[in-house]
Short mmCIF file of N, CA, C and O in Angstrom, two decimals:
data_model
loop_
_atom_site.label_atom_id
_atom_site.label_comp_id
_atom_site.label_asym_id
_atom_site.label_seq_id
_atom_site.Cartn_x
_atom_site.Cartn_y
_atom_site.Cartn_z
N MET A 1 0.84 -1.19 0.00
CA MET A 1 0.00 0.00 0.00
C MET A 1 0.89 1.26 0.00
O MET A 1 1.87 1.33 0.71
N LYS A 2 0.51 2.22 -0.79
CA LYS A 2 1.25 3.47 -0.83
C LYS A 2 0.92 4.29 0.41
O LYS A 2 -0.13 4.16 1.01
N GLU A 3 1.85 5.18 0.74
CA GLU A 3 1.70 5.98 1.96
C GLU A 3 0.53 6.96 1.89
O GLU A 3 0.17 7.45 0.83
N LYS A 4 -0.03 7.23 3.08
CA LYS A 4 -1.13 8.18 3.19
C LYS A 4 -0.60 9.60 3.04
O LYS A 4 0.52 9.90 3.47
N VAL A 5 -1.41 10.45 2.44
CA VAL A 5 -1.05 11.85 2.25
C VAL A 5 -2.17 12.74 2.79
O VAL A 5 -3.33 12.35 2.79
N PHE A 6 -1.79 13.90 3.25
CA PHE A 6 -2.74 14.88 3.75
C PHE A 6 -2.77 16.03 2.75
O PHE A 6 -1.72 16.45 2.26
N VAL A 7 -3.95 16.51 2.44
CA VAL A 7 -4.08 17.60 1.46
C VAL A 7 -4.68 18.82 2.16
O VAL A 7 -5.75 18.74 2.77
N ASP A 8 -3.98 19.94 2.04
CA ASP A 8 -4.42 21.19 2.64
C ASP A 8 -5.52 21.82 1.78
O ASP A 8 -5.67 21.53 0.59
N THR A 9 -6.23 22.70 2.38
CA THR A 9 -7.40 23.35 1.78
C THR A 9 -7.10 23.97 0.42
O THR A 9 -7.87 23.82 -0.53
N ASN A 10 -5.98 24.69 0.31
CA ASN A 10 -5.71 25.45 -0.91
C ASN A 10 -5.64 24.56 -2.15
O ASN A 10 -6.03 24.99 -3.24
N ILE A 11 -5.21 23.33 -1.99
CA ILE A 11 -5.12 22.43 -3.15
C ILE A 11 -6.53 22.09 -3.65
O ILE A 11 -6.78 22.06 -4.86
N PHE A 12 -7.44 21.85 -2.72
CA PHE A 12 -8.84 21.60 -3.11
C PHE A 12 -9.47 22.83 -3.75
O PHE A 12 -10.26 22.71 -4.69
N VAL A 13 -9.13 24.00 -3.26
CA VAL A 13 -9.68 25.24 -3.84
C VAL A 13 -9.25 25.36 -5.30
O VAL A 13 -10.08 25.61 -6.17
N TYR A 14 -7.97 25.15 -5.59
CA TYR A 14 -7.50 25.22 -6.98
C TYR A 14 -8.16 24.14 -7.84
O TYR A 14 -8.46 24.37 -9.01
N LEU A 15 -8.41 23.00 -7.25
CA LEU A 15 -9.04 21.90 -7.98
C LEU A 15 -10.47 22.25 -8.38
O LEU A 15 -10.89 21.99 -9.50
N LYS A 16 -11.20 22.87 -7.48
CA LYS A 16 -12.63 23.09 -7.68
C LYS A 16 -13.02 24.46 -8.22
O LYS A 16 -14.08 24.62 -8.82
N LEU A 17 -12.18 25.46 -8.00
CA LEU A 17 -12.55 26.82 -8.41
C LEU A 17 -12.24 27.04 -9.89
O LEU A 17 -11.16 26.71 -10.36
N LYS A 18 -13.19 27.59 -10.58
CA LYS A 18 -12.97 27.94 -11.99
C LYS A 18 -12.44 29.36 -12.03
O LYS A 18 -13.18 30.32 -11.92
N ASP A 19 -11.13 29.47 -12.16
CA ASP A 19 -10.46 30.75 -12.09
C ASP A 19 -9.34 30.77 -13.13
O ASP A 19 -8.34 30.07 -12.99
N GLU A 20 -9.52 31.55 -14.16
CA GLU A 20 -8.55 31.57 -15.27
C GLU A 20 -7.14 31.95 -14.84
O GLU A 20 -6.17 31.42 -15.36
N LYS A 21 -7.00 32.85 -13.89
CA LYS A 21 -5.66 33.27 -13.49
C LYS A 21 -4.89 32.16 -12.77
O LYS A 21 -3.67 32.22 -12.68
N ASN A 22 -5.58 31.16 -12.27
CA ASN A 22 -4.93 30.04 -11.59
C ASN A 22 -5.07 28.74 -12.39
O ASN A 22 -5.06 27.65 -11.81
N ARG A 23 -5.17 28.86 -13.68
CA ARG A 23 -5.36 27.69 -14.55
C ARG A 23 -4.23 26.67 -14.39
O ARG A 23 -4.47 25.47 -14.36
N ASP A 24 -2.98 27.16 -14.27
CA ASP A 24 -1.84 26.25 -14.11
C ASP A 24 -1.92 25.47 -12.79
O ASP A 24 -1.60 24.29 -12.74
N LYS A 25 -2.35 26.16 -11.74
CA LYS A 25 -2.48 25.49 -10.44
C LYS A 25 -3.64 24.50 -10.46
O LYS A 25 -3.56 23.44 -9.83
N LYS A 26 -4.69 24.82 -11.18
CA LYS A 26 -5.79 23.88 -11.32
C LYS A 26 -5.31 22.62 -12.03
O LYS A 26 -5.58 21.51 -11.59
N SER A 27 -4.58 22.80 -13.09
CA SER A 27 -4.04 21.66 -13.84
C SER A 27 -3.09 20.83 -12.99
O SER A 27 -3.15 19.59 -12.99
N ALA A 28 -2.22 21.49 -12.24
CA ALA A 28 -1.29 20.78 -11.35
C ALA A 28 -2.05 20.04 -10.26
O ALA A 28 -1.68 18.91 -9.90
N SER A 29 -3.11 20.63 -9.74
CA SER A 29 -3.93 19.97 -8.72
C SER A 29 -4.61 18.73 -9.29
O SER A 29 -4.65 17.68 -8.64
N GLU A 30 -5.14 18.85 -10.50
CA GLU A 30 -5.78 17.69 -11.14
C GLU A 30 -4.78 16.55 -11.32
O GLU A 30 -5.09 15.39 -11.05
N SER A 31 -3.58 16.88 -11.75
CA SER A 31 -2.53 15.88 -11.93
C SER A 31 -2.16 15.23 -10.59
O SER A 31 -2.00 14.01 -10.50
N LEU A 32 -2.02 16.06 -9.56
CA LEU A 32 -1.70 15.54 -8.23
C LEU A 32 -2.77 14.57 -7.75
O LEU A 32 -2.46 13.47 -7.28
N PHE A 33 -4.03 14.93 -7.90
CA PHE A 33 -5.11 14.08 -7.41
C PHE A 33 -5.18 12.75 -8.16
O PHE A 33 -5.55 11.74 -7.57
N ARG A 34 -4.79 12.74 -9.41
CA ARG A 34 -4.72 11.46 -10.14
C ARG A 34 -3.66 10.55 -9.52
O ARG A 34 -3.84 9.34 -9.44
N LYS A 35 -2.56 11.14 -9.05
CA LYS A 35 -1.45 10.36 -8.47
C LYS A 35 -1.75 9.87 -7.05
O LYS A 35 -1.27 8.81 -6.66
N ILE A 36 -2.49 10.64 -6.29
CA ILE A 36 -2.69 10.30 -4.87
C ILE A 36 -4.06 9.72 -4.58
O ILE A 36 -4.42 9.53 -3.41
N LYS A 37 -4.79 9.41 -5.61
CA LYS A 37 -6.13 8.85 -5.46
C LYS A 37 -6.12 7.68 -4.47
O LYS A 37 -5.20 6.87 -4.47
N ASN A 38 -7.13 7.63 -3.64
CA ASN A 38 -7.33 6.57 -2.64
C ASN A 38 -6.34 6.61 -1.48
O ASN A 38 -6.25 5.66 -0.71
N ARG A 39 -5.57 7.69 -1.34
CA ARG A 39 -4.62 7.80 -0.24
C ARG A 39 -4.78 9.11 0.54
O ARG A 39 -3.99 9.43 1.40
N ILE A 40 -5.82 9.86 0.26
CA ILE A 40 -5.98 11.22 0.77
C ILE A 40 -6.66 11.23 2.13
O ILE A 40 -7.71 10.63 2.32
N THR A 41 -6.04 11.96 3.06
CA THR A 41 -6.63 12.22 4.36
C THR A 41 -6.81 13.72 4.49
O THR A 41 -5.97 14.50 4.04
N ILE A 42 -7.91 14.12 5.12
CA ILE A 42 -8.17 15.53 5.42
C ILE A 42 -8.75 15.59 6.83
O ILE A 42 -9.10 14.57 7.42
N SER A 43 -8.84 16.79 7.35
CA SER A 43 -9.50 16.99 8.64
C SER A 43 -10.76 17.83 8.45
O SER A 43 -10.95 18.44 7.39
N SER A 44 -11.57 17.86 9.47
CA SER A 44 -12.77 18.69 9.41
C SER A 44 -12.41 20.16 9.20
O SER A 44 -13.17 20.91 8.59
N GLN A 45 -11.23 20.57 9.64
CA GLN A 45 -10.75 21.94 9.41
C GLN A 45 -10.68 22.24 7.92
O GLN A 45 -11.06 23.33 7.47
N VAL A 46 -10.19 21.31 7.13
CA VAL A 46 -10.06 21.51 5.68
C VAL A 46 -11.44 21.78 5.07
O VAL A 46 -11.59 22.69 4.25
N ILE A 47 -12.43 21.01 5.48
CA ILE A 47 -13.79 21.21 4.94
C ILE A 47 -14.32 22.59 5.29
O ILE A 47 -14.88 23.30 4.45
N ASN A 48 -14.13 23.00 6.54
CA ASN A 48 -14.63 24.31 6.97
C ASN A 48 -13.90 25.46 6.29
O ASN A 48 -14.52 26.45 5.89
N GLU A 49 -12.59 25.34 6.14
CA GLU A 49 -11.83 26.38 5.43
C GLU A 49 -12.25 26.45 3.96
O GLU A 49 -12.40 27.55 3.40
N PHE A 50 -12.44 25.29 3.35
CA PHE A 50 -12.88 25.23 1.95
C PHE A 50 -14.21 25.98 1.80
O PHE A 50 -14.37 26.79 0.88
N TYR A 51 -15.14 25.70 2.69
CA TYR A 51 -16.46 26.36 2.63
C TYR A 51 -16.28 27.88 2.70
O TYR A 51 -16.86 28.62 1.90
N SER A 52 -15.46 28.33 3.62
CA SER A 52 -15.25 29.76 3.81
C SER A 52 -14.63 30.41 2.57
O SER A 52 -15.07 31.48 2.12
N VAL A 53 -13.62 29.78 2.00
CA VAL A 53 -12.95 30.33 0.81
C VAL A 53 -13.94 30.40 -0.36
O VAL A 53 -13.99 31.39 -1.10
N MET A 54 -14.71 29.36 -0.54
CA MET A 54 -15.66 29.35 -1.65
C MET A 54 -16.75 30.40 -1.48
O MET A 54 -17.16 31.03 -2.46
N LEU A 55 -17.18 30.62 -0.24
CA LEU A 55 -18.15 31.69 0.00
C LEU A 55 -17.56 33.04 -0.38
O LEU A 55 -18.24 33.87 -0.99
N ARG A 56 -16.29 33.27 -0.03
CA ARG A 56 -15.62 34.53 -0.40
C ARG A 56 -15.51 34.68 -1.91
O ARG A 56 -15.43 35.80 -2.43
N ASN A 57 -15.52 33.57 -2.63
CA ASN A 57 -15.47 33.60 -4.09
C ASN A 57 -16.87 33.60 -4.71
O ASN A 57 -17.02 33.37 -5.90
N LYS A 58 -17.85 33.84 -3.87
CA LYS A 58 -19.24 34.01 -4.30
C LYS A 58 -19.84 32.77 -4.96
O LYS A 58 -20.68 32.86 -5.86
N ILE A 59 -19.41 31.60 -4.49
CA ILE A 59 -20.00 30.34 -4.95
C ILE A 59 -21.24 30.09 -4.11
O ILE A 59 -21.20 30.24 -2.88
N PRO A 60 -22.35 29.71 -4.72
CA PRO A 60 -23.58 29.45 -3.95
C PRO A 60 -23.39 28.28 -2.97
O PRO A 60 -22.69 27.32 -3.26
N ASP A 61 -24.07 28.39 -1.84
CA ASP A 61 -23.99 27.36 -0.81
C ASP A 61 -24.25 25.95 -1.36
O ASP A 61 -23.52 25.02 -1.04
N SER A 62 -25.29 25.82 -2.16
CA SER A 62 -25.63 24.49 -2.67
C SER A 62 -24.49 23.90 -3.51
O SER A 62 -24.21 22.70 -3.44
N LYS A 63 -23.81 24.73 -4.27
CA LYS A 63 -22.68 24.27 -5.09
C LYS A 63 -21.49 23.89 -4.20
O LYS A 63 -20.82 22.88 -4.44
N ILE A 64 -21.24 24.70 -3.17
CA ILE A 64 -20.15 24.38 -2.24
C ILE A 64 -20.42 23.05 -1.56
O ILE A 64 -19.53 22.20 -1.45
N GLN A 65 -21.63 22.86 -1.13
CA GLN A 65 -21.99 21.61 -0.44
C GLN A 65 -21.82 20.41 -1.37
O GLN A 65 -21.34 19.35 -0.96
N GLU A 66 -22.15 20.59 -2.62
CA GLU A 66 -21.95 19.53 -3.62
C GLU A 66 -20.46 19.22 -3.77
O GLU A 66 -20.04 18.05 -3.81
N MET A 67 -19.65 20.26 -3.86
CA MET A 67 -18.19 20.08 -3.96
C MET A 67 -17.63 19.35 -2.75
O MET A 67 -16.78 18.46 -2.87
N ILE A 68 -18.11 19.73 -1.57
CA ILE A 68 -17.63 19.09 -0.34
C ILE A 68 -18.01 17.62 -0.31
O ILE A 68 -17.20 16.77 0.08
N ARG A 69 -19.19 17.30 -0.76
CA ARG A 69 -19.58 15.88 -0.83
C ARG A 69 -18.63 15.11 -1.75
O ARG A 69 -18.26 13.97 -1.47
N GLU A 70 -18.22 15.73 -2.85
CA GLU A 70 -17.25 15.09 -3.76
C GLU A 70 -15.89 14.92 -3.07
O GLU A 70 -15.28 13.86 -3.19
N ILE A 71 -15.46 15.94 -2.36
CA ILE A 71 -14.17 15.87 -1.66
C ILE A 71 -14.18 14.75 -0.63
O ILE A 71 -13.23 13.98 -0.53
N VAL A 72 -15.25 14.65 0.10
CA VAL A 72 -15.35 13.62 1.15
C VAL A 72 -15.37 12.21 0.54
O VAL A 72 -14.86 11.27 1.15
N THR A 73 -15.88 12.06 -0.67
CA THR A 73 -15.89 10.73 -1.29
C THR A 73 -14.50 10.29 -1.74
O THR A 73 -14.27 9.08 -1.87
N ILE A 74 -13.58 11.23 -1.96
CA ILE A 74 -12.23 10.84 -2.39
C ILE A 74 -11.21 10.95 -1.25
O ILE A 74 -10.02 10.76 -1.47
N SER A 75 -11.68 11.26 -0.06
CA SER A 75 -10.80 11.48 1.08
C SER A 75 -11.29 10.71 2.30
O SER A 75 -12.47 10.38 2.41
N LYS A 76 -10.37 10.51 3.22
CA LYS A 76 -10.75 10.01 4.53
C LYS A 76 -10.73 11.21 5.46
O LYS A 76 -9.67 11.80 5.70
N MET A 77 -11.90 11.62 5.93
CA MET A 77 -11.98 12.82 6.77
C MET A 77 -11.92 12.43 8.24
O MET A 77 -12.63 11.54 8.68
N GLN A 78 -11.05 13.13 8.98
CA GLN A 78 -10.88 12.90 10.40
C GLN A 78 -11.31 14.14 11.19
O GLN A 78 -11.11 15.26 10.74
N GLN A 79 -11.88 13.88 12.35
CA GLN A 79 -12.25 14.97 13.25
C GLN A 79 -11.02 15.45 14.00
O GLN A 79 -10.07 14.70 14.20
N ILE A 80 -11.05 16.67 14.44
CA ILE A 80 -9.97 17.23 15.23
C ILE A 80 -10.29 17.00 16.71
O ILE A 80 -11.34 17.42 17.20
N SER A 81 -9.38 16.36 17.39
CA SER A 81 -9.56 16.08 18.82
C SER A 81 -8.79 17.11 19.66
O SER A 81 -7.97 17.87 19.13
N PHE A 82 -9.01 17.08 20.94
CA PHE A 82 -8.26 17.98 21.81
C PHE A 82 -6.78 17.61 21.80
O PHE A 82 -5.91 18.48 21.88
N ASP A 83 -6.48 16.33 21.67
CA ASP A 83 -5.08 15.91 21.55
C ASP A 83 -4.42 16.52 20.31
O ASP A 83 -3.25 16.90 20.34
N THR A 84 -5.19 16.61 19.22
CA THR A 84 -4.67 17.25 18.01
C THR A 84 -4.38 18.72 18.27
O THR A 84 -3.34 19.24 17.83
N ILE A 85 -5.25 19.37 18.98
CA ILE A 85 -5.07 20.78 19.31
C ILE A 85 -3.82 20.96 20.17
O ILE A 85 -2.99 21.84 19.91
N LEU A 86 -3.65 20.10 21.17
CA LEU A 86 -2.45 20.18 22.02
C LEU A 86 -1.19 20.00 21.19
O LEU A 86 -0.20 20.73 21.37
N LYS A 87 -1.20 19.05 20.27
CA LYS A 87 -0.05 18.81 19.39
C LYS A 87 0.21 20.03 18.52
O LYS A 87 1.37 20.39 18.27
N SER A 88 -0.85 20.68 18.06
CA SER A 88 -0.67 21.87 17.21
C SER A 88 0.03 22.99 17.97
O SER A 88 0.80 23.74 17.38
N TRP A 89 -0.22 23.09 19.26
CA TRP A 89 0.46 24.12 20.06
C TRP A 89 1.95 23.85 20.10
O TRP A 89 2.75 24.78 19.99
N GLU A 90 2.33 22.59 20.27
CA GLU A 90 3.76 22.22 20.27
C GLU A 90 4.40 22.56 18.93
O GLU A 90 5.51 23.12 18.88
N ILE A 91 3.71 22.21 17.86
CA ILE A 91 4.24 22.46 16.51
C ILE A 91 4.39 23.96 16.28
O ILE A 91 5.40 24.41 15.75
N ARG A 92 3.40 24.72 16.70
CA ARG A 92 3.47 26.18 16.52
C ARG A 92 4.68 26.76 17.25
O ARG A 92 5.42 27.56 16.68
N GLU A 93 4.88 26.35 18.49
CA GLU A 93 6.00 26.88 19.26
C GLU A 93 7.35 26.47 18.67
O GLU A 93 8.28 27.26 18.62
N LYS A 94 7.44 25.23 18.22
CA LYS A 94 8.71 24.72 17.71
C LYS A 94 9.03 25.22 16.31
O LYS A 94 10.17 25.59 16.00
N HIS A 95 8.04 25.23 15.41
CA HIS A 95 8.29 25.52 13.99
C HIS A 95 7.80 26.89 13.52
O HIS A 95 8.02 27.26 12.37
N LYS A 96 7.09 27.60 14.39
CA LYS A 96 6.64 28.98 14.11
C LYS A 96 5.64 29.09 12.95
O LYS A 96 5.56 30.12 12.29
N TYR A 97 4.88 28.02 12.72
CA TYR A 97 3.77 28.12 11.76
C TYR A 97 2.59 28.80 12.45
O TYR A 97 2.51 28.86 13.67
N SER A 98 1.64 29.27 11.65
CA SER A 98 0.42 29.82 12.23
C SER A 98 -0.31 28.71 13.00
O SER A 98 -0.05 27.52 12.77
N ILE A 99 -1.20 29.09 13.86
CA ILE A 99 -1.94 28.08 14.62
C ILE A 99 -2.76 27.20 13.67
O ILE A 99 -2.90 26.00 13.87
N TRP A 100 -3.29 27.79 12.59
CA TRP A 100 -4.12 27.02 11.65
C TRP A 100 -3.26 26.03 10.86
O TRP A 100 -3.66 24.88 10.67
N ASP A 101 -2.08 26.46 10.41
CA ASP A 101 -1.18 25.54 9.71
C ASP A 101 -0.66 24.47 10.67
O ASP A 101 -0.52 23.31 10.30
N SER A 102 -0.41 24.86 11.90
CA SER A 102 0.05 23.89 12.90
C SER A 102 -1.02 22.82 13.17
O SER A 102 -0.69 21.65 13.37
N LEU A 103 -2.26 23.22 13.13
CA LEU A 103 -3.35 22.26 13.32
C LEU A 103 -3.44 21.29 12.14
O LEU A 103 -3.68 20.09 12.32
N ILE A 104 -3.21 21.79 10.94
CA ILE A 104 -3.16 20.91 9.75
C ILE A 104 -2.01 19.92 9.89
O ILE A 104 -2.17 18.71 9.67
N ILE A 105 -0.84 20.40 10.29
CA ILE A 105 0.32 19.53 10.46
C ILE A 105 0.06 18.49 11.53
O ILE A 105 0.34 17.30 11.35
N ALA A 106 -0.50 18.91 12.66
CA ALA A 106 -0.82 17.97 13.75
C ALA A 106 -1.80 16.90 13.28
O ALA A 106 -1.64 15.72 13.60
N SER A 107 -2.79 17.29 12.50
CA SER A 107 -3.77 16.33 11.97
C SER A 107 -3.10 15.33 11.04
O SER A 107 -3.38 14.13 11.10
N ALA A 108 -2.20 15.82 10.20
CA ALA A 108 -1.49 14.93 9.28
C ALA A 108 -0.63 13.93 10.05
O ALA A 108 -0.63 12.73 9.76
N LEU A 109 0.09 14.41 11.06
CA LEU A 109 0.91 13.52 11.88
C LEU A 109 0.06 12.50 12.62
O LEU A 109 0.37 11.31 12.63
N GLU A 110 -1.01 12.97 13.21
CA GLU A 110 -1.90 12.11 13.99
C GLU A 110 -2.47 10.97 13.14
O GLU A 110 -2.73 9.88 13.64
N ASN A 111 -2.64 11.24 11.86
CA ASN A 111 -3.24 10.24 10.97
C ASN A 111 -2.21 9.44 10.18
O ASN A 111 -2.56 8.72 9.25
N GLY A 112 -0.95 9.56 10.57
CA GLY A 112 0.10 8.74 9.98
C GLY A 112 0.45 9.07 8.54
O GLY A 112 0.95 8.21 7.80
N CYS A 113 0.20 10.29 8.13
CA CYS A 113 0.53 10.69 6.76
C CYS A 113 2.03 10.95 6.65
O CYS A 113 2.66 11.42 7.59
N LYS A 114 2.57 10.62 5.50
CA LYS A 114 4.00 10.83 5.24
C LYS A 114 4.26 12.13 4.50
O LYS A 114 5.35 12.68 4.56
N VAL A 115 3.24 12.61 3.77
CA VAL A 115 3.36 13.83 2.98
C VAL A 115 2.16 14.72 3.25
O VAL A 115 1.03 14.24 3.37
N LEU A 116 2.43 16.01 3.35
CA LEU A 116 1.39 17.03 3.45
C LEU A 116 1.55 17.94 2.25
O LEU A 116 2.59 18.58 2.09
N TYR A 117 0.54 17.97 1.39
CA TYR A 117 0.56 18.86 0.23
C TYR A 117 -0.08 20.18 0.60
O TYR A 117 -1.24 20.23 1.00
N SER A 118 0.70 21.25 0.49
CA SER A 118 0.21 22.58 0.82
C SER A 118 1.03 23.63 0.08
O SER A 118 2.24 23.49 -0.06
N GLU A 119 0.37 24.67 -0.33
CA GLU A 119 1.05 25.79 -0.96
C GLU A 119 1.55 26.78 0.09
O GLU A 119 2.44 27.57 -0.16
N ASP A 120 0.99 26.72 1.28
CA ASP A 120 1.18 27.77 2.28
C ASP A 120 2.33 27.56 3.26
O ASP A 120 2.57 28.42 4.09
N MET A 121 2.98 26.43 3.21
CA MET A 121 4.01 26.13 4.22
C MET A 121 5.37 25.98 3.55
O MET A 121 5.49 26.07 2.34
N HIS A 122 6.39 25.75 4.36
CA HIS A 122 7.76 25.67 3.85
C HIS A 122 7.95 24.39 3.04
O HIS A 122 7.91 23.28 3.59
N HIS A 123 8.19 24.55 1.74
CA HIS A 123 8.38 23.41 0.83
C HIS A 123 9.55 22.54 1.30
O HIS A 123 10.61 23.04 1.65
N ASN A 124 9.30 21.26 1.32
CA ASN A 124 10.30 20.23 1.64
C ASN A 124 10.69 20.19 3.12
O ASN A 124 11.68 19.57 3.48
N HIS A 125 9.92 20.86 3.97
CA HIS A 125 10.19 20.85 5.41
C HIS A 125 9.78 19.50 5.98
O HIS A 125 8.68 19.03 5.75
N LEU A 126 10.68 18.87 6.73
CA LEU A 126 10.41 17.59 7.38
C LEU A 126 10.09 17.86 8.84
O LEU A 126 10.88 18.44 9.57
N ILE A 127 8.91 17.41 9.25
CA ILE A 127 8.44 17.61 10.61
C ILE A 127 8.56 16.28 11.36
O ILE A 127 8.02 15.26 10.91
N GLU A 128 9.22 16.32 12.50
CA GLU A 128 9.38 15.16 13.38
C GLU A 128 9.93 13.92 12.68
O GLU A 128 9.61 12.79 13.05
N LYS A 129 10.70 14.13 11.65
CA LYS A 129 11.28 13.03 10.87
C LYS A 129 10.22 12.07 10.34
O LYS A 129 10.50 10.91 10.04
N LYS A 130 8.98 12.57 10.19
CA LYS A 130 7.86 11.73 9.77
C LYS A 130 7.05 12.30 8.62
O LYS A 130 6.50 11.56 7.82
N LEU A 131 6.91 13.61 8.58
CA LEU A 131 5.99 14.26 7.66
C LEU A 131 6.73 15.30 6.83
O LEU A 131 7.32 16.23 7.38
N ARG A 132 6.69 15.14 5.51
CA ARG A 132 7.34 16.08 4.60
C ARG A 132 6.27 16.98 3.97
O ARG A 132 5.28 16.50 3.44
N ILE A 133 6.49 18.28 4.05
CA ILE A 133 5.59 19.25 3.44
C ILE A 133 6.05 19.49 2.01
O ILE A 133 7.22 19.81 1.77
N ILE A 134 5.14 19.32 1.08
CA ILE A 134 5.45 19.48 -0.34
C ILE A 134 4.49 20.50 -0.95
O ILE A 134 3.27 20.38 -0.82
N ASN A 135 5.06 21.48 -1.62
CA ASN A 135 4.26 22.43 -2.40
C ASN A 135 4.18 21.83 -3.82
O ASN A 135 5.18 21.81 -4.52
N PRO A 136 3.01 21.37 -4.23
CA PRO A 136 2.91 20.71 -5.54
C PRO A 136 3.05 21.66 -6.73
O PRO A 136 3.10 21.21 -7.87
N PHE A 137 3.16 22.95 -6.45
CA PHE A 137 3.29 23.93 -7.53
C PHE A 137 4.74 24.35 -7.76
O PHE A 137 5.01 25.21 -8.58
N ILE A 138 5.65 23.76 -7.01
CA ILE A 138 7.07 24.02 -7.18
C ILE A 138 7.68 22.85 -7.92
O ILE A 138 7.51 21.70 -7.52
N SER A 139 8.39 23.13 -8.98
CA SER A 139 9.06 22.08 -9.74
C SER A 139 10.39 21.78 -9.09
O SER A 139 11.14 22.68 -8.74
N ASN A 140 10.67 20.50 -8.91
CA ASN A 140 11.96 20.10 -8.32
C ASN A 140 12.93 19.72 -9.38
O ASN A 140 12.68 19.26 -10.40
#
């Protein structure tokens, strides 16, 4: 079995939003999702952030809810526990990420993911010798 991966909100936004200025990121997101199919983990935070971003982009609620149902069918969604929150505080203090990014990292670690795909964090950063942050929009 291939390793589990965690996908941050921004990758789903590029995948689902029809935005000409981000056409390249949409294409890269589509390619990424073809490669990581059946290995995706997300947290309830990702769903809530996605909803918020789509509302700011003036997408109707019914359409957002439809998109979220699609996301949940291709992902394993985990709830955030108090233990996850406690871990996020440690990560924030040690690595100086925002509390929201630290919560994403803590969720990924808690769920045994080896890779976290995100545009918002330090590319190629290894956390706790277990989780590598990868920006899928950077060519290596």
